[in-house]
PDB file of C-alpha atoms in Angstrom:
ATOM      1  CA  MET H   1     -31.764  30.873  16.699  1.00  0.00           C
ATOM      2  CA  LYS H   2     -30.424  33.145  14.025  1.00  0.00           C
ATOM      3  CA  ASN H   3     -32.400  33.761  10.849  1.00  0.00           C
ATOM      4  CA  ARG H   4     -30.940  31.550   8.116  1.00  0.00           C
ATOM      5  CA  ILE H   5     -30.739  33.164   4.703  1.00  0.00           C
ATOM      6  CA  PRO H   6     -30.547  30.722   1.760  1.00  0.00           C
ATOM      7  CA  SER H   7     -27.980  32.796  -0.129  1.00  0.00           C
ATOM      8  CA  GLU H   8     -25.537  32.963   2.797  1.00  0.00           C
ATOM      9  CA  LEU H   9     -22.986  30.403   3.948  1.00  0.00           C
ATOM     10  CA  GLU H  10     -23.681  28.705   7.255  1.00  0.00           C
ATOM     11  CA  ALA H  11     -20.051  29.256   8.303  1.00  0.00           C
ATOM     12  CA  LEU H  12     -16.531  29.824   7.011  1.00  0.00           C
ATOM     13  CA  TRP H  13     -13.226  29.717   8.860  1.00  0.00           C
ATOM     14  CA  LYS H  14      -9.516  29.056   8.411  1.00  0.00           C
ATOM     15  CA  GLU H  15      -7.460  26.325  10.072  1.00  0.00           C
ATOM     16  CA  LYS H  16      -4.497  24.005   9.533  1.00  0.00           C
ATOM     17  CA  ASP H  17      -4.631  20.567   7.938  1.00  0.00           C
ATOM     18  CA  PHE H  18      -2.432  18.198   5.964  1.00  0.00           C
ATOM     19  CA  ALA H  19      -1.861  18.151   2.191  1.00  0.00           C
ATOM     20  CA  ASN H  20       0.927  16.775   0.014  1.00  0.00           C
ATOM     21  CA  GLY H  21       2.884  15.595   3.012  1.00  0.00           C
ATOM     22  CA  LYS H  22       2.935  18.829   4.978  1.00  0.00           C
ATOM     23  CA  THR H  23       0.849  21.066   7.218  1.00  0.00           C
ATOM     24  CA  VAL H  24      -0.915  23.759   5.208  1.00  0.00           C
ATOM     25  CA  ASP H  25      -3.382  26.620   5.574  1.00  0.00           C
ATOM     26  CA  THR H  26      -6.937  25.415   5.005  1.00  0.00           C
ATOM     27  CA  MET H  27     -10.233  27.140   4.307  1.00  0.00           C
ATOM     28  CA  VAL H  28     -13.398  25.459   5.585  1.00  0.00           C
ATOM     29  CA  MET H  29     -16.854  26.396   4.317  1.00  0.00           C
ATOM     30  CA  ILE H  30     -20.276  25.052   5.270  1.00  0.00           C
ATOM     31  CA  MET H  31     -22.885  25.604   2.592  1.00  0.00           C
ATOM     32  CA  ARG H  32     -26.609  25.853   3.197  1.00  0.00           C
ATOM     33  CA  THR H  33     -28.479  23.361   1.033  1.00  0.00           C
ATOM     34  CA  ASN H  34     -31.886  21.717   0.924  1.00  0.00           C
ATOM     35  CA  GLY H  35     -30.631  19.112   3.335  1.00  0.00           C
ATOM     36  CA  CYS H  36     -29.364  15.594   3.774  1.00  0.00           C
ATOM     37  CA  ALA H  37     -31.528  13.010   2.036  1.00  0.00           C
ATOM     38  CA  TRP H  38     -31.202  10.614   4.972  1.00  0.00           C
ATOM     39  CA  ALA H  39     -32.058  13.292   7.574  1.00  0.00           C
ATOM     40  CA  LYS H  40     -35.390  13.745   5.804  1.00  0.00           C
ATOM     41  CA  LYS H  41     -36.114  10.093   6.574  1.00  0.00           C
ATOM     42  CA  GLY H  42     -35.214  10.388  10.253  1.00  0.00           C
ATOM     43  CA  GLY H  43     -31.460  10.714  10.120  1.00  0.00           C
ATOM     44  CA  CYS H  44     -28.689   9.582  12.437  1.00  0.00           C
ATOM     45  CA  THR H  45     -29.117   9.562  16.211  1.00  0.00           C
ATOM     46  CA  MET H  46     -26.257  12.011  16.848  1.00  0.00           C
ATOM     47  CA  CYS H  47     -26.649  14.385  13.901  1.00  0.00           C
ATOM     48  CA  GLY H  48     -28.025  17.874  14.479  1.00  0.00           C
ATOM     49  CA  TYR H  49     -26.847  19.292  11.163  1.00  0.00           C
ATOM     50  CA  ARG H  50     -30.365  19.289   9.761  1.00  0.00           C
ATOM     51  CA  SER H  51     -30.657  22.685  11.518  1.00  0.00           C
ATOM     52  CA  ALA H  52     -28.215  24.049   8.919  1.00  0.00           C
ATOM     53  CA  SER H  53     -30.506  22.920   6.092  1.00  0.00           C
ATOM     54  CA  LEU H  54     -33.365  24.762   4.435  1.00  0.00           C
ATOM     55  CA  ASN H  55     -36.112  23.827   1.984  1.00  0.00           C
ATOM     56  CA  ASN H  56     -35.876  26.645  -0.502  1.00  0.00           C
ATOM     57  CA  VAL H  57     -32.222  26.924  -1.539  1.00  0.00           C
ATOM     58  CA  THR H  58     -31.942  27.628  -5.273  1.00  0.00           C
ATOM     59  CA  ALA H  59     -29.037  27.299  -7.699  1.00  0.00           C
ATOM     60  CA  GLU H  60     -28.717  31.075  -7.570  1.00  0.00           C
ATOM     61  CA  ASP H  61     -28.451  30.929  -3.769  1.00  0.00           C
ATOM     62  CA  LEU H  62     -25.668  28.358  -4.024  1.00  0.00           C
ATOM     63  CA  LEU H  63     -23.750  30.553  -6.466  1.00  0.00           C
ATOM     64  CA  LYS H  64     -24.065  33.511  -4.092  1.00  0.00           C
ATOM     65  CA  GLN H  65     -22.665  31.331  -1.320  1.00  0.00           C
ATOM     66  CA  LEU H  66     -19.783  30.429  -3.622  1.00  0.00           C
ATOM     67  CA  ASP H  67     -19.148  34.133  -4.260  1.00  0.00           C
ATOM     68  CA  GLN H  68     -18.918  34.689  -0.500  1.00  0.00           C
ATOM     69  CA  ALA H  69     -16.416  31.857  -0.187  1.00  0.00           C
ATOM     70  CA  THR H  70     -14.215  33.026  -3.046  1.00  0.00           C
ATOM     71  CA  SER H  71     -14.169  36.554  -1.580  1.00  0.00           C
ATOM     72  CA  LYS H  72     -12.585  35.071   1.564  1.00  0.00           C
ATOM     73  CA  TYR H  73     -10.275  32.705  -0.277  1.00  0.00           C
ATOM     74  CA  LYS H  74      -6.623  33.699   0.003  1.00  0.00           C
ATOM     75  CA  GLY H  75      -5.008  30.934  -2.001  1.00  0.00           C
ATOM     76  CA  GLU H  76      -5.104  28.278   0.718  1.00  0.00           C
ATOM     77  CA  PRO H  77      -3.870  24.999  -0.825  1.00  0.00           C
ATOM     78  CA  PHE H  78      -6.554  22.980   0.976  1.00  0.00           C
ATOM     79  CA  VAL H  79     -10.295  23.727   0.856  1.00  0.00           C
ATOM     80  CA  LYS H  80     -12.974  21.749   2.698  1.00  0.00           C
ATOM     81  CA  ILE H  81     -16.589  22.024   1.564  1.00  0.00           C
ATOM     82  CA  TYR H  82     -19.322  20.754   3.848  1.00  0.00           C
ATOM     83  CA  THR H  83     -23.063  20.756   3.173  1.00  0.00           C
ATOM     84  CA  SER H  84     -24.316  19.011   6.328  1.00  0.00           C
ATOM     85  CA  GLY H  85     -25.271  16.252   3.907  1.00  0.00           C
ATOM     86  CA  SER H  86     -23.765  14.836   0.714  1.00  0.00           C
ATOM     87  CA  PHE H  87     -21.874  17.058  -1.706  1.00  0.00           C
ATOM     88  CA  LEU H  88     -22.430  14.482  -4.467  1.00  0.00           C
ATOM     89  CA  ASP H  89     -26.216  14.445  -3.972  1.00  0.00           C
ATOM     90  CA  GLU H  90     -27.562  16.510  -6.878  1.00  0.00           C
ATOM     91  CA  GLU H  91     -30.614  17.428  -4.794  1.00  0.00           C
ATOM     92  CA  GLU H  92     -28.198  19.361  -2.589  1.00  0.00           C
ATOM     93  CA  ILE H  93     -25.562  20.483  -5.084  1.00  0.00           C
ATOM     94  CA  PRO H  94     -26.565  20.179  -8.773  1.00  0.00           C
ATOM     95  CA  ALA H  95     -23.799  18.899 -11.053  1.00  0.00           C
ATOM     96  CA  ASN H  96     -23.391  22.227 -12.876  1.00  0.00           C
ATOM     97  CA  ILE H  97     -22.997  24.074  -9.556  1.00  0.00           C
ATOM     98  CA  ARG H  98     -20.556  21.448  -8.352  1.00  0.00           C
ATOM     99  CA  ASN H  99     -18.423  22.032 -11.437  1.00  0.00           C
ATOM    100  CA  LYS H 100     -18.456  25.791 -10.849  1.00  0.00           C
ATOM    101  CA  ILE H 101     -17.220  25.191  -7.314  1.00  0.00           C
ATOM    102  CA  PHE H 102     -14.397  23.042  -8.612  1.00  0.00           C
ATOM    103  CA  ASP H 103     -13.496  25.694 -11.181  1.00  0.00           C
ATOM    104  CA  ALA H 104     -13.382  28.346  -8.452  1.00  0.00           C
ATOM    105  CA  PHE H 105     -10.829  26.322  -6.484  1.00  0.00           C
ATOM    106  CA  SER H 106      -8.979  24.760  -9.401  1.00  0.00           C
ATOM    107  CA  GLU H 107      -5.605  25.890  -8.042  1.00  0.00           C
ATOM    108  CA  CYS H 108      -6.081  23.978  -4.782  1.00  0.00           C
ATOM    109  CA  LYS H 109      -3.746  21.116  -4.045  1.00  0.00           C
ATOM    110  CA  ARG H 110      -6.512  19.355  -2.164  1.00  0.00           C
ATOM    111  CA  ILE H 111     -10.301  19.720  -1.925  1.00  0.00           C
ATOM    112  CA  LEU H 112     -12.364  17.669   0.522  1.00  0.00           C
ATOM    113  CA  PHE H 113     -16.109  17.052   0.679  1.00  0.00           C
ATOM    114  CA  GLU H 114     -18.449  14.484   2.220  1.00  0.00           C
ATOM    115  CA  SER H 115     -20.831  12.018   0.619  1.00  0.00           C
ATOM    116  CA  ARG H 116     -22.981   9.080   1.563  1.00  0.00           C
ATOM    117  CA  PRO H 117     -22.004   5.951  -0.402  1.00  0.00           C
ATOM    118  CA  GLU H 118     -25.220   5.802  -2.460  1.00  0.00           C
ATOM    119  CA  PHE H 119     -24.152   8.925  -4.380  1.00  0.00           C
ATOM    120  CA  ILE H 120     -20.696   7.605  -5.234  1.00  0.00           C
ATOM    121  CA  THR H 121     -20.527   6.070  -8.725  1.00  0.00           C
ATOM    122  CA  ARG H 122     -17.772   5.721 -11.271  1.00  0.00           C
ATOM    123  CA  ASP H 123     -19.603   8.099 -13.590  1.00  0.00           C
ATOM    124  CA  VAL H 124     -19.750  10.803 -10.933  1.00  0.00           C
ATOM    125  CA  LEU H 125     -16.163  10.217  -9.842  1.00  0.00           C
ATOM    126  CA  SER H 126     -14.966  10.660 -13.424  1.00  0.00           C
ATOM    127  CA  THR H 127     -16.151  14.288 -13.272  1.00  0.00           C
ATOM    128  CA  LEU H 128     -14.190  15.162 -10.119  1.00  0.00           C
ATOM    129  CA  PRO H 129     -10.763  16.833 -10.021  1.00  0.00           C
ATOM    130  CA  SER H 130      -7.789  14.636  -9.157  1.00  0.00           C
ATOM    131  CA  SER H 131      -7.230  16.730  -6.024  1.00  0.00           C
ATOM    132  CA  SER H 132     -10.477  15.410  -4.499  1.00  0.00           C
ATOM    133  CA  THR H 133     -10.692  13.699  -1.132  1.00  0.00           C
ATOM    134  CA  ILE H 134     -14.077  12.148  -0.372  1.00  0.00           C
ATOM    135  CA  ALA H 135     -14.986  11.873   3.292  1.00  0.00           C
ATOM    136  CA  LEU H 136     -17.082   8.830   4.180  1.00  0.00           C
ATOM    137  CA  GLY H 137     -19.103   8.690   7.411  1.00  0.00           C
ATOM    138  CA  LEU H 138     -18.437   5.025   8.071  1.00  0.00           C
ATOM    139  CA  GLU H 139     -18.689   5.522  11.877  1.00  0.00           C
ATOM    140  CA  THR H 140     -18.308   1.797  12.683  1.00  0.00           C
ATOM    141  CA  HIS H 141     -17.537  -1.576  11.123  1.00  0.00           C
ATOM    142  CA  ASP H 142     -20.233  -3.230  13.260  1.00  0.00           C
ATOM    143  CA  GLN H 143     -23.586  -3.592  11.504  1.00  0.00           C
ATOM    144  CA  VAL H 144     -25.548  -3.903  14.763  1.00  0.00           C
ATOM    145  CA  ILE H 145     -24.027  -0.700  16.176  1.00  0.00           C
ATOM    146  CA  MET H 146     -24.638   1.046  12.873  1.00  0.00           C
ATOM    147  CA  GLU H 147     -28.322   0.064  12.890  1.00  0.00           C
ATOM    148  CA  LYS H 148     -29.223   0.288  16.577  1.00  0.00           C
ATOM    149  CA  SER H 149     -26.934   2.976  18.006  1.00  0.00           C
ATOM    150  CA  ILE H 150     -26.273   5.256  15.047  1.00  0.00           C
ATOM    151  CA  ARG H 151     -29.120   4.560  12.599  1.00  0.00           C
ATOM    152  CA  LYS H 152     -26.899   5.375   9.648  1.00  0.00           C
ATOM    153  CA  GLY H 153     -29.079   4.082   6.837  1.00  0.00           C
ATOM    154  CA  PHE H 154     -26.391   2.122   5.016  1.00  0.00           C
ATOM    155  CA  THR H 155     -24.109  -0.807   5.824  1.00  0.00           C
ATOM    156  CA  PRO H 156     -20.361  -0.972   6.494  1.00  0.00           C
ATOM    157  CA  ALA H 157     -20.085  -3.092   3.339  1.00  0.00           C
ATOM    158  CA  GLN H 158     -21.693  -0.343   1.241  1.00  0.00           C
ATOM    159  CA  CYS H 159     -19.239   2.189   2.656  1.00  0.00           C
ATOM    160  CA  GLU H 160     -16.314  -0.145   1.996  1.00  0.00           C
ATOM    161  CA  ALA H 161     -17.454  -0.658  -1.609  1.00  0.00           C
ATOM    162  CA  ALA H 162     -17.731   3.102  -2.135  1.00  0.00           C
ATOM    163  CA  GLY H 163     -14.271   3.631  -0.677  1.00  0.00           C
ATOM    164  CA  ASN H 164     -12.782   1.027  -2.963  1.00  0.00           C
ATOM    165  CA  ILE H 165     -14.411   2.660  -6.007  1.00  0.00           C
ATOM    166  CA  VAL H 166     -12.961   6.040  -4.978  1.00  0.00           C
ATOM    167  CA  LYS H 167      -9.497   4.511  -4.604  1.00  0.00           C
ATOM    168  CA  ASP H 168      -9.812   2.678  -7.932  1.00  0.00           C
ATOM    169  CA  CYS H 169     -10.532   6.029  -9.579  1.00  0.00           C
ATOM    170  CA  GLY H 170      -7.318   7.501  -8.177  1.00  0.00           C
ATOM    171  CA  LEU H 171      -8.919   9.747  -5.560  1.00  0.00           C
ATOM    172  CA  SER H 172      -8.392   9.912  -1.801  1.00  0.00           C
ATOM    173  CA  VAL H 173     -10.617   8.793   1.077  1.00  0.00           C
ATOM    174  CA  ARG H 174     -10.980  10.143   4.593  1.00  0.00           C
ATOM    175  CA  SER H 175     -13.078   7.813   6.749  1.00  0.00           C
ATOM    176  CA  TYR H 176     -14.888   9.144   9.808  1.00  0.00           C
ATOM    177  CA  LEU H 177     -15.312   6.873  12.820  1.00  0.00           C
ATOM    178  CA  LEU H 178     -17.620   7.685  15.727  1.00  0.00           C
ATOM    179  CA  LEU H 179     -16.096   7.225  19.170  1.00  0.00           C
ATOM    180  CA  LYS H 180     -18.689   6.004  21.680  1.00  0.00           C
ATOM    181  CA  PRO H 181     -22.082   5.732  19.978  1.00  0.00           C
ATOM    182  CA  LEU H 182     -25.181   5.427  22.155  1.00  0.00           C
ATOM    183  CA  PHE H 183     -25.588   2.504  24.584  1.00  0.00           C
ATOM    184  CA  MET H 184     -21.876   1.719  24.601  1.00  0.00           C
ATOM    185  CA  GLN H 185     -19.553   1.488  27.587  1.00  0.00           C
ATOM    186  CA  GLU H 186     -16.188   3.250  27.458  1.00  0.00           C
ATOM    187  CA  MET H 187     -14.040   0.127  27.098  1.00  0.00           C
ATOM    188  CA  ARG H 188     -16.202  -1.271  24.313  1.00  0.00           C
ATOM    189  CA  ALA H 189     -16.129   2.128  22.593  1.00  0.00           C
ATOM    190  CA  ILE H 190     -12.331   2.005  22.568  1.00  0.00           C
ATOM    191  CA  SER H 191     -12.075  -1.556  21.257  1.00  0.00           C
ATOM    192  CA  SER H 192     -14.833  -1.066  18.675  1.00  0.00           C
ATOM    193  CA  THR H 193     -13.202   2.077  17.273  1.00  0.00           C
ATOM    194  CA  ILE H 194      -9.873   0.287  16.974  1.00  0.00           C
ATOM    195  CA  GLU H 195     -11.542  -2.621  15.156  1.00  0.00           C
ATOM    196  CA  SER H 196     -13.373  -0.184  12.884  1.00  0.00           C
ATOM    197  CA  ALA H 197     -10.143   1.633  12.007  1.00  0.00           C
ATOM    198  CA  LYS H 198      -8.515  -1.625  10.986  1.00  0.00           C
ATOM    199  CA  PHE H 199     -11.562  -2.405   8.845  1.00  0.00           C
ATOM    200  CA  ALA H 200     -11.379   1.037   7.173  1.00  0.00           C
ATOM    201  CA  ASP H 201      -7.626   1.000   6.653  1.00  0.00           C
ATOM    202  CA  SER H 202      -7.683  -0.902   3.350  1.00  0.00           C
ATOM    203  CA  PHE H 203      -9.793   1.741   1.577  1.00  0.00           C
ATOM    204  CA  SER H 204      -8.737   4.897   3.442  1.00  0.00           C
ATOM    205  CA  ASP H 205      -5.882   7.374   3.295  1.00  0.00           C
ATOM    206  CA  GLU H 206      -6.893   9.029   6.553  1.00  0.00           C
ATOM    207  CA  ILE H 207      -9.057   7.873   9.435  1.00  0.00           C
ATOM    208  CA  SER H 208     -10.611  10.606  11.533  1.00  0.00           C
ATOM    209  CA  ILE H 209     -11.697   9.581  15.025  1.00  0.00           C
ATOM    210  CA  ASN H 210     -14.730  11.687  15.917  1.00  0.00           C
ATOM    211  CA  PRO H 211     -15.848  11.558  19.550  1.00  0.00           C
ATOM    212  CA  ILE H 212     -19.564  12.294  19.910  1.00  0.00           C
ATOM    213  CA  ASN H 213     -20.475  15.933  20.425  1.00  0.00           C
ATOM    214  CA  VAL H 214     -24.007  16.137  21.854  1.00  0.00           C
ATOM    215  CA  GLN H 215     -25.927  18.262  19.344  1.00  0.00           C
ATOM    216  CA  SER H 216     -29.258  19.945  19.964  1.00  0.00           C
ATOM    217  CA  GLY H 217     -32.471  18.236  18.940  1.00  0.00           C
ATOM    218  CA  THR H 218     -30.971  14.770  18.577  1.00  0.00           C
ATOM    219  CA  VAL H 219     -31.736  11.363  20.067  1.00  0.00           C
ATOM    220  CA  VAL H 220     -28.311  11.484  21.710  1.00  0.00           C
ATOM    221  CA  GLU H 221     -29.171  14.781  23.412  1.00  0.00           C
ATOM    222  CA  HIS H 222     -32.430  13.364  24.781  1.00  0.00           C
ATOM    223  CA  ILE H 223     -30.644  10.384  26.327  1.00  0.00           C
ATOM    224  CA  TRP H 224     -27.720  12.532  27.543  1.00  0.00           C
ATOM    225  CA  LYS H 225     -30.066  14.978  29.290  1.00  0.00           C
ATOM    226  CA  ARG H 226     -31.670  12.223  31.316  1.00  0.00           C
ATOM    227  CA  GLY H 227     -28.232  11.030  32.475  1.00  0.00           C
ATOM    228  CA  ASP H 228     -28.033   7.824  30.458  1.00  0.00           C
ATOM    229  CA  TYR H 229     -25.104   8.833  28.268  1.00  0.00           C
ATOM    230  CA  ARG H 230     -21.685  10.395  28.825  1.00  0.00           C
ATOM    231  CA  PRO H 231     -19.524  11.578  25.905  1.00  0.00           C
ATOM    232  CA  PRO H 232     -16.167   9.785  25.863  1.00  0.00           C
ATOM    233  CA  TRP H 233     -13.152  10.715  27.939  1.00  0.00           C
ATOM    234  CA  VAL H 234     -10.198  12.314  26.176  1.00  0.00           C
ATOM    235  CA  TRP H 235      -8.178   9.472  27.696  1.00  0.00           C
ATOM    236  CA  SER H 236     -10.239   7.051  25.609  1.00  0.00           C
ATOM    237  CA  LEU H 237      -9.503   9.005  22.441  1.00  0.00           C
ATOM    238  CA  ILE H 238      -5.802   9.032  23.288  1.00  0.00           C
ATOM    239  CA  GLU H 239      -5.904   5.284  23.992  1.00  0.00           C
ATOM    240  CA  VAL H 240      -7.439   4.619  20.567  1.00  0.00           C
ATOM    241  CA  MET H 241      -4.754   6.686  18.856  1.00  0.00           C
ATOM    242  CA  LYS H 242      -1.970   5.008  20.830  1.00  0.00           C
ATOM    243  CA  GLN H 243      -3.177   1.516  19.984  1.00  0.00           C
ATOM    244  CA  LEU H 244      -3.599   2.345  16.301  1.00  0.00           C
ATOM    245  CA  SER H 245      -0.257   4.116  15.938  1.00  0.00           C
ATOM    246  CA  GLY H 246       2.044   2.037  13.750  1.00  0.00           C
ATOM    247  CA  THR H 247      -0.571  -0.684  13.145  1.00  0.00           C
ATOM    248  CA  VAL H 248      -2.413   0.868  10.187  1.00  0.00           C
ATOM    249  CA  ARG H 249      -1.293   2.451   6.943  1.00  0.00           C
ATOM    250  CA  SER H 250      -3.729   5.372   7.123  1.00  0.00           C
ATOM    251  CA  ARG H 251      -3.016   8.606   8.975  1.00  0.00           C
ATOM    252  CA  ILE H 252      -4.923   8.696  12.267  1.00  0.00           C
ATOM    253  CA  ILE H 253      -6.345  12.111  13.042  1.00  0.00           C
ATOM    254  CA  SER H 254      -8.904  13.780  15.294  1.00  0.00           C
ATOM    255  CA  SER H 255     -10.279  17.295  15.646  1.00  0.00           C
ATOM    256  CA  PRO H 256     -13.044  16.948  18.235  1.00  0.00           C
ATOM    257  CA  SER H 257     -16.035  19.286  18.136  1.00  0.00           C
ATOM    258  CA  GLY H 258     -17.022  20.534  21.579  1.00  0.00           C
ATOM    259  CA  GLY H 259     -13.881  19.152  23.183  1.00  0.00           C
ATOM    260  CA  GLY H 260     -13.532  20.079  26.847  1.00  0.00           C
ATOM    261  CA  SER H 261     -17.266  20.706  27.371  1.00  0.00           C
ATOM    262  CA  LEU H 262     -19.863  18.468  29.019  1.00  0.00           C
ATOM    263  CA  ARG H 263     -21.390  17.905  25.570  1.00  0.00           C
ATOM    264  CA  GLY H 264     -18.080  16.859  24.041  1.00  0.00           C
ATOM    265  CA  VAL H 265     -15.136  14.610  24.741  1.00  0.00           C
ATOM    266  CA  HIS H 266     -13.770  15.617  28.152  1.00  0.00           C
ATOM    267  CA  ASN H 267     -11.787  14.597  31.216  1.00  0.00           C
ATOM    268  CA  CYS H 268     -11.801  16.323  34.597  1.00  0.00           C
ATOM    269  CA  GLY H 269     -11.707  19.876  33.281  1.00  0.00           C
ATOM    270  CA  THR H 270      -8.210  20.618  34.536  1.00  0.00           C
ATOM    271  CA  CYS H 271      -6.307  18.626  31.906  1.00  0.00           C
ATOM    272  CA  ASP H 272      -8.792  18.792  29.012  1.00  0.00           C
ATOM    273  CA  GLN H 273      -6.971  21.405  26.962  1.00  0.00           C
ATOM    274  CA  SER H 274      -3.518  19.859  27.387  1.00  0.00           C
ATOM    275  CA  ALA H 275      -4.920  16.423  26.488  1.00  0.00           C
ATOM    276  CA  LEU H 276      -6.717  17.806  23.420  1.00  0.00           C
ATOM    277  CA  LYS H 277      -3.539  19.645  22.424  1.00  0.00           C
ATOM    278  CA  ALA H 278      -1.703  16.308  22.513  1.00  0.00           C
ATOM    279  CA  VAL H 279      -4.370  14.823  20.225  1.00  0.00           C
ATOM    280  CA  GLU H 280      -3.980  17.726  17.808  1.00  0.00           C
ATOM    281  CA  LYS H 281      -0.192  17.455  17.816  1.00  0.00           C
ATOM    282  CA  PHE H 282      -0.300  13.724  17.103  1.00  0.00           C
ATOM    283  CA  SER H 283      -2.796  14.262  14.287  1.00  0.00           C
ATOM    284  CA  PHE H 284      -0.132  16.199  12.415  1.00  0.00           C
ATOM    285  CA  SER H 285       3.039  14.403  13.515  1.00  0.00           C
ATOM    286  CA  GLN H 286       1.817  10.776  13.837  1.00  0.00           C
ATOM    287  CA  ASN H 287       4.463  10.539  16.578  1.00  0.00           C
ATOM    288  CA  ILE H 288       3.119   8.493  19.492  1.00  0.00           C
ATOM    289  CA  ASN H 289       5.370  10.424  21.886  1.00  0.00           C
ATOM    290  CA  ASP H 290       3.200  13.484  21.279  1.00  0.00           C
ATOM    291  CA  LEU H 291       0.348  11.700  23.080  1.00  0.00           C
ATOM    292  CA  SER H 292       2.287  11.762  26.346  1.00  0.00           C
ATOM    293  CA  VAL H 293       0.171  13.717  28.821  1.00  0.00           C
ATOM    294  CA  GLU H 294      -0.670  13.001  32.446  1.00  0.00           C
ATOM    295  CA  CYS H 295      -3.237  14.013  35.043  1.00  0.00           C
ATOM    296  CA  LYS H 296      -4.461  12.442  38.282  1.00  0.00           C
ATOM    297  CA  CYS H 297      -7.886  11.986  36.645  1.00  0.00           C
ATOM    298  CA  LYS H 298      -6.408   9.223  34.506  1.00  0.00           C
ATOM    299  CA  THR H 299      -6.905   6.964  37.520  1.00  0.00           C
ATOM    300  CA  LYS H 300     -10.527   8.108  37.753  1.00  0.00           C
ATOM    301  CA  TRP H 301     -10.985   7.212  34.055  1.00  0.00           C
ATOM    302  CA  LYS H 302      -9.666   3.701  34.701  1.00  0.00           C
ATOM    303  CA  ASN H 303     -11.948   3.357  37.725  1.00  0.00           C
ATOM    304  CA  TYR H 304     -14.862   4.652  35.667  1.00  0.00           C
ATOM    305  CA  ILE H 305     -14.294   1.894  33.105  1.00  0.00           C
ATOM    306  CA  THR H 306     -14.162  -0.737  35.852  1.00  0.00           C
ATOM    307  CA  SER H 307     -17.326   0.628  37.472  1.00  0.00           C
ATOM    308  CA  GLU H 308     -19.240   0.513  34.178  1.00  0.00           C
ATOM    309  CA  LEU H 309     -18.283  -3.125  33.745  1.00  0.00           C
ATOM    310  CA  LEU H 310     -19.198  -4.067  37.322  1.00  0.00           C
ATOM    311  CA  LEU H 311     -22.531  -2.231  37.210  1.00  0.00           C
ATOM    312  CA  GLY H 312     -23.356  -3.332  33.665  1.00  0.00           C
ATOM    313  CA  THR H 313     -24.343   0.176  32.607  1.00  0.00           C
ATOM    314  CA  SER H 314     -23.452   2.831  30.053  1.00  0.00           C
ATOM    315  CA  ALA H 315     -25.175   5.611  32.041  1.00  0.00           C
ATOM    316  CA  ASP H 316     -23.233   8.732  33.030  1.00  0.00           C
ATOM    317  CA  LEU H 317     -21.719   7.626  36.326  1.00  0.00           C
ATOM    318  CA  ASP H 318     -20.243  11.084  36.947  1.00  0.00           C
ATOM    319  CA  ARG H 319     -23.746  12.527  37.150  1.00  0.00           C
ATOM    320  CA  GLU H 320     -25.106   9.568  39.081  1.00  0.00           C
ATOM    321  CA  PHE H 321     -22.796  10.400  41.975  1.00  0.00           C
ATOM    322  CA  ASP H 322     -22.352  14.184  41.589  1.00  0.00           C
ATOM    323  CA  SER H 323     -25.610  16.159  41.530  1.00  0.00           C
ATOM    324  CA  SER H 324     -23.714  19.353  40.579  1.00  0.00           C
ATOM    325  CA  LEU H 325     -23.195  17.867  37.119  1.00  0.00           C
ATOM    326  CA  MET H 326     -26.909  17.293  36.444  1.00  0.00           C
ATOM    327  CA  ILE H 327     -28.022  18.816  33.138  1.00  0.00           C
ATOM    328  CA  LYS H 328     -30.991  21.157  33.027  1.00  0.00           C
ATOM    329  CA  ARG H 329     -33.609  19.813  30.639  1.00  0.00           C
TER     330      ARG H 329
END
C-alpha cells in the first residue's frame, strides 16, 4: 500500500458528465480527510473508502490539496469533490475551508459533493453556491435491507427528508442506489433497485445505479471470498435501466467501478465491455435503444436467476460449479 501523505490528494482525474443539459468536461478530485464519521463507528458493509482516510489531516493539509487541484483545473464546467465521507461534515472539511474550495471553483456551472443526511441543514445549505449538487447515498428504500445488508446508519426516511430540504433550498440532488446488496438474489436485486428509484424520484434530479464493487477489507469482501456472494450481472443493471426508462422524472445513470472484473458488475467476460458501453451511452442519452446489446450469456443470466430461486440461495453459483473461478483468500 502506498504511503499516504496528508497534504496530497488521494486521486484526481478528468471525465465526461452532464451539466446544464449537455455533456461536459468534468474534473474529479478525491480529498484525504480525517474520515467518515460513520466509518469510525463500523461503517457500511461494502465501503472500503476508510483506507483513503487519515487521522492527522490539518486545515493546512486541505489547502495544499486544494492547491494541487486548482493547478490541474483547466476550466472544466463541472467539478466533483469526494472525501470518502461527507463534504458537509465539519470534522472532515471545516466551513472556512469549504468556502475556499467554493471560491476556487466559483466559475463552475456545476459542483457535486457527497453528504450523509445528518449534516444537511437549512443553515448549512444557505452557505452553498447555487451550482451545488448534493449526492445522497440512499442505497435502498427498504429499511430492513438498509439495516441488515448495508448497515448504513440512517433510514430511508432521513435521506428523503434531507433530499426534500435540498430541493426546497433550490439545489440539486443525485441519489445513489446500490445494486445487489449482500444476501440478495439477482431478481430481488433488480426489483428492489427499481422500487428504490421510484421512491427516490420525488426528491432527486439524478439517480445513479451503483452495482457493488467488492472493496478490500470489507464485510462484502469476506463473504465474496468464501463464495457466498456474486456481484451483479451487467444484464441486471441493463434490466433496471430499461424498466426505469420513461417511468421516472429523474435522469437514470450508472458509471460502475470495477466493471468487467470478478469484483465488479460483470457478465461472461466476452460481452462485458460492449454491455458497459451501452450503459454509459444510455446514461448520457436516456435513449432506451442505446441499451440494445446481445450475447449468448444472456441466456445463462436468465438460467442463473432461475437456479437461485429454485435453490433458495444467493451464493455465487458460477463458483459453485466452476472451480477455476474460485478466489484465493
